[in-house]
PDB file of C-alpha atoms in Angstrom:
ATOM      1  CA  MET A   9     -41.781  17.987 -12.329  1.00 66.00           C
ATOM      2  CA  PRO A  10     -44.724  20.347 -11.585  1.00 79.00           C
ATOM      3  CA  ILE A  11     -47.669  18.811 -10.094  1.00 86.00           C
ATOM      4  CA  PRO A  12     -50.663  18.871 -12.218  1.00 86.00           C
ATOM      5  CA  THR A  13     -53.626  20.945 -11.381  1.00 92.00           C
ATOM      6  CA  ARG A  14     -56.080  18.226 -12.382  1.00 94.00           C
ATOM      7  CA  LEU A  15     -55.627  14.397 -12.877  1.00 93.00           C
ATOM      8  CA  THR A  16     -58.141  12.123 -14.521  1.00 95.00           C
ATOM      9  CA  PRO A  17     -58.396   8.368 -14.254  1.00 96.00           C
ATOM     10  CA  THR A  18     -58.809   8.308 -18.117  1.00 95.00           C
ATOM     11  CA  ALA A  19     -55.771  10.199 -18.601  1.00 94.00           C
ATOM     12  CA  MET A  20     -53.700   8.097 -16.092  1.00 95.00           C
ATOM     13  CA  ALA A  21     -55.093   4.764 -17.626  1.00 95.00           C
ATOM     14  CA  THR A  22     -53.231   5.746 -20.939  1.00 93.00           C
ATOM     15  CA  LEU A  23     -49.849   6.002 -19.288  1.00 91.00           C
ATOM     16  CA  PRO A  24     -47.195   3.297 -19.780  1.00 89.00           C
ATOM     17  CA  LEU A  25     -46.243   1.660 -16.697  1.00 91.00           C
ATOM     18  CA  PRO A  26     -42.493   2.026 -15.635  1.00 88.00           C
ATOM     19  CA  ASN A  27     -40.356  -1.120 -15.746  1.00 90.00           C
ATOM     20  CA  GLY A  28     -40.977  -3.109 -12.476  1.00 87.00           C
ATOM     21  CA  ARG A  29     -43.969  -1.015 -11.456  1.00 91.00           C
ATOM     22  CA  LEU A  30     -47.536  -1.927 -11.226  1.00 93.00           C
ATOM     23  CA  SER A  31     -48.905   1.602 -11.139  1.00 95.00           C
ATOM     24  CA  ALA A  32     -48.586   4.939 -12.904  1.00 94.00           C
ATOM     25  CA  GLN A  33     -47.197   7.829 -10.929  1.00 93.00           C
ATOM     26  CA  ALA A  34     -49.095  10.994 -11.154  1.00 94.00           C
ATOM     27  CA  PHE A  35     -46.632  12.954  -8.840  1.00 93.00           C
ATOM     28  CA  ASP A  36     -44.124  12.422  -6.180  1.00 92.00           C
ATOM     29  CA  THR A  37     -43.171  15.694  -3.650  1.00 92.00           C
ATOM     30  CA  GLY A  38     -41.161  13.693  -1.389  1.00 89.00           C
ATOM     31  CA  ALA A  39     -43.840  13.850   1.441  1.00 92.00           C
ATOM     32  CA  ILE A  40     -46.585  12.261  -0.699  1.00 94.00           C
ATOM     33  CA  GLU A  41     -46.626  10.264  -3.895  1.00 95.00           C
ATOM     34  CA  LEU A  42     -49.931   9.765  -5.748  1.00 96.00           C
ATOM     35  CA  ARG A  43     -50.082   6.922  -8.354  1.00 96.00           C
ATOM     36  CA  TYR A  44     -53.067   5.242 -10.401  1.00 97.00           C
ATOM     37  CA  TYR A  45     -53.388   1.540  -9.784  1.00 97.00           C
ATOM     38  CA  ALA A  46     -55.530  -0.779 -12.016  1.00 97.00           C
ATOM     39  CA  PRO A  47     -54.524  -4.256 -11.764  1.00 96.00           C
ATOM     40  CA  ARG A  48     -55.824  -6.761 -14.014  1.00 93.00           C
ATOM     41  CA  ASP A  49     -56.762 -10.450 -12.883  1.00 93.00           C
ATOM     42  CA  THR A  50     -54.677 -10.658  -9.671  1.00 95.00           C
ATOM     43  CA  ASP A  51     -53.087  -8.002  -7.513  1.00 96.00           C
ATOM     44  CA  ALA A  52     -49.361  -8.928  -7.282  1.00 92.00           C
ATOM     45  CA  GLN A  53     -48.354  -5.933  -5.122  1.00 93.00           C
ATOM     46  CA  VAL A  54     -46.074  -6.505  -1.977  1.00 91.00           C
ATOM     47  CA  PRO A  55     -46.020  -4.565   0.944  1.00 92.00           C
ATOM     48  CA  HIS A  56     -44.454  -1.063   0.655  1.00 91.00           C
ATOM     49  CA  ALA A  57     -42.256   1.250   3.179  1.00 94.00           C
ATOM     50  CA  ARG A  58     -45.002   3.875   3.485  1.00 95.00           C
ATOM     51  CA  ASP A  59     -48.321   4.118   4.817  1.00 96.00           C
ATOM     52  CA  GLU A  60     -51.005   3.857   2.014  1.00 97.00           C
ATOM     53  CA  LEU A  61     -54.527   5.339   1.398  1.00 98.00           C
ATOM     54  CA  TYR A  62     -56.627   3.765  -1.481  1.00 98.00           C
ATOM     55  CA  PHE A  63     -59.261   5.903  -2.962  1.00 98.00           C
ATOM     56  CA  VAL A  64     -61.392   3.514  -5.028  1.00 98.00           C
ATOM     57  CA  ILE A  65     -62.423   5.029  -8.348  1.00 98.00           C
ATOM     58  CA  SER A  66     -64.293   2.377  -9.723  1.00 98.00           C
ATOM     59  CA  GLY A  67     -65.088  -1.414  -9.354  1.00 98.00           C
ATOM     60  CA  HIS A  68     -66.057  -3.752  -6.494  1.00 98.00           C
ATOM     61  CA  GLY A  69     -64.199  -6.169  -4.831  1.00 98.00           C
ATOM     62  CA  THR A  70     -62.450  -7.402  -1.437  1.00 98.00           C
ATOM     63  CA  PHE A  71     -59.709  -5.715   0.358  1.00 98.00           C
ATOM     64  CA  VAL A  72     -57.399  -7.838   2.288  1.00 98.00           C
ATOM     65  CA  ARG A  73     -55.199  -6.110   5.098  1.00 97.00           C
ATOM     66  CA  GLY A  74     -53.477  -8.749   7.452  1.00 94.00           C
ATOM     67  CA  ASP A  75     -56.316 -10.866   8.780  1.00 95.00           C
ATOM     68  CA  THR A  76     -59.172  -8.370   7.691  1.00 97.00           C
ATOM     69  CA  ARG A  77     -61.281  -8.584   4.653  1.00 98.00           C
ATOM     70  CA  VAL A  78     -63.671  -5.924   3.672  1.00 98.00           C
ATOM     71  CA  SER A  79     -65.855  -5.335   0.505  1.00 98.00           C
ATOM     72  CA  PHE A  80     -65.153  -2.197  -1.228  1.00 98.00           C
ATOM     73  CA  ALA A  81     -67.010  -0.064  -3.833  1.00 98.00           C
ATOM     74  CA  PRO A  82     -66.483   3.167  -5.631  1.00 98.00           C
ATOM     75  CA  GLY A  83     -65.756   6.288  -3.313  1.00 98.00           C
ATOM     76  CA  ASP A  84     -64.385   3.979  -0.507  1.00 98.00           C
ATOM     77  CA  VAL A  85     -61.104   4.701   1.161  1.00 98.00           C
ATOM     78  CA  LEU A  86     -58.872   1.880   2.314  1.00 98.00           C
ATOM     79  CA  PHE A  87     -55.677   2.055   4.602  1.00 98.00           C
ATOM     80  CA  ALA A  88     -52.582  -0.168   4.817  1.00 97.00           C
ATOM     81  CA  ALA A  89     -49.728   0.665   6.954  1.00 95.00           C
ATOM     82  CA  ALA A  90     -46.130   0.468   5.955  1.00 95.00           C
ATOM     83  CA  PHE A  91     -45.226  -3.160   5.732  1.00 95.00           C
ATOM     84  CA  GLU A  92     -48.353  -4.418   6.285  1.00 95.00           C
ATOM     85  CA  ALA A  93     -49.376  -7.296   3.657  1.00 96.00           C
ATOM     86  CA  HIS A  94     -52.482  -6.206   1.707  1.00 97.00           C
ATOM     87  CA  ARG A  95     -53.875  -6.780  -1.585  1.00 97.00           C
ATOM     88  CA  PHE A  96     -57.253  -6.790  -3.543  1.00 98.00           C
ATOM     89  CA  GLU A  97     -59.144  -9.894  -4.356  1.00 98.00           C
ATOM     90  CA  ASP A  98     -62.104 -10.842  -6.471  1.00 97.00           C
ATOM     91  CA  PHE A  99     -62.408  -7.472  -8.134  1.00 98.00           C
ATOM     92  CA  THR A 100     -64.278  -6.568 -11.254  1.00 98.00           C
ATOM     93  CA  PRO A 101     -62.620  -5.850 -14.498  1.00 97.00           C
ATOM     94  CA  ASP A 102     -63.125  -2.141 -14.186  1.00 97.00           C
ATOM     95  CA  PHE A 103     -61.529  -1.716 -10.860  1.00 98.00           C
ATOM     96  CA  ALA A 104     -59.137   1.102 -10.439  1.00 98.00           C
ATOM     97  CA  THR A 105     -57.884   3.290  -7.635  1.00 98.00           C
ATOM     98  CA  TRP A 106     -55.825   5.930  -6.522  1.00 98.00           C
ATOM     99  CA  VAL A 107     -53.148   5.133  -4.062  1.00 98.00           C
ATOM    100  CA  LEU A 108     -51.581   7.860  -2.006  1.00 98.00           C
ATOM    101  CA  PHE A 109     -48.176   6.959  -0.167  1.00 97.00           C
ATOM    102  CA  TYR A 110     -47.525   9.429   2.589  1.00 96.00           C
ATOM    103  CA  GLY A 111     -45.169   9.806   5.557  1.00 88.00           C
ATOM    104  CA  GLU A 112     -41.616   8.856   5.970  1.00 81.00           C
ATOM    105  CA  GLU A 113     -40.378   5.825   4.193  1.00 83.00           C
ATOM    106  CA  ARG A 114     -39.660   3.236   6.995  1.00 80.00           C
ATOM    107  CA  THR A 115     -36.818   0.633   7.343  1.00 81.00           C
ATOM    108  CA  GLY A 116     -37.411  -2.813   8.353  1.00 68.00           C
ATOM    109  CA  ALA A 117     -40.803  -4.342   8.938  1.00 60.00           C
TER     110      ALA A 117
END
């Protein structure tokens, strides 16, 4: 699948979510994967096998990573290491973020 030249949150929000996934895939090159994530009510994600960067598109709330809690707003970039417990809490209904998975997929925690 070719990588699109331009991606918009509006277009990504209209894509159906694949079975068992909480986010819509924009592209995956093997080295990086970009997804659009906009949870509703609660963030049910679990740790992943790759490092992640979140680029907040809209909304406000709290990002929890291990024992750390930080407020977030549009334009913020948030990091979670592979296998690190993390989630979004107390987020506004308009919350949406790009999530970029990168690096080698790791095994074990």
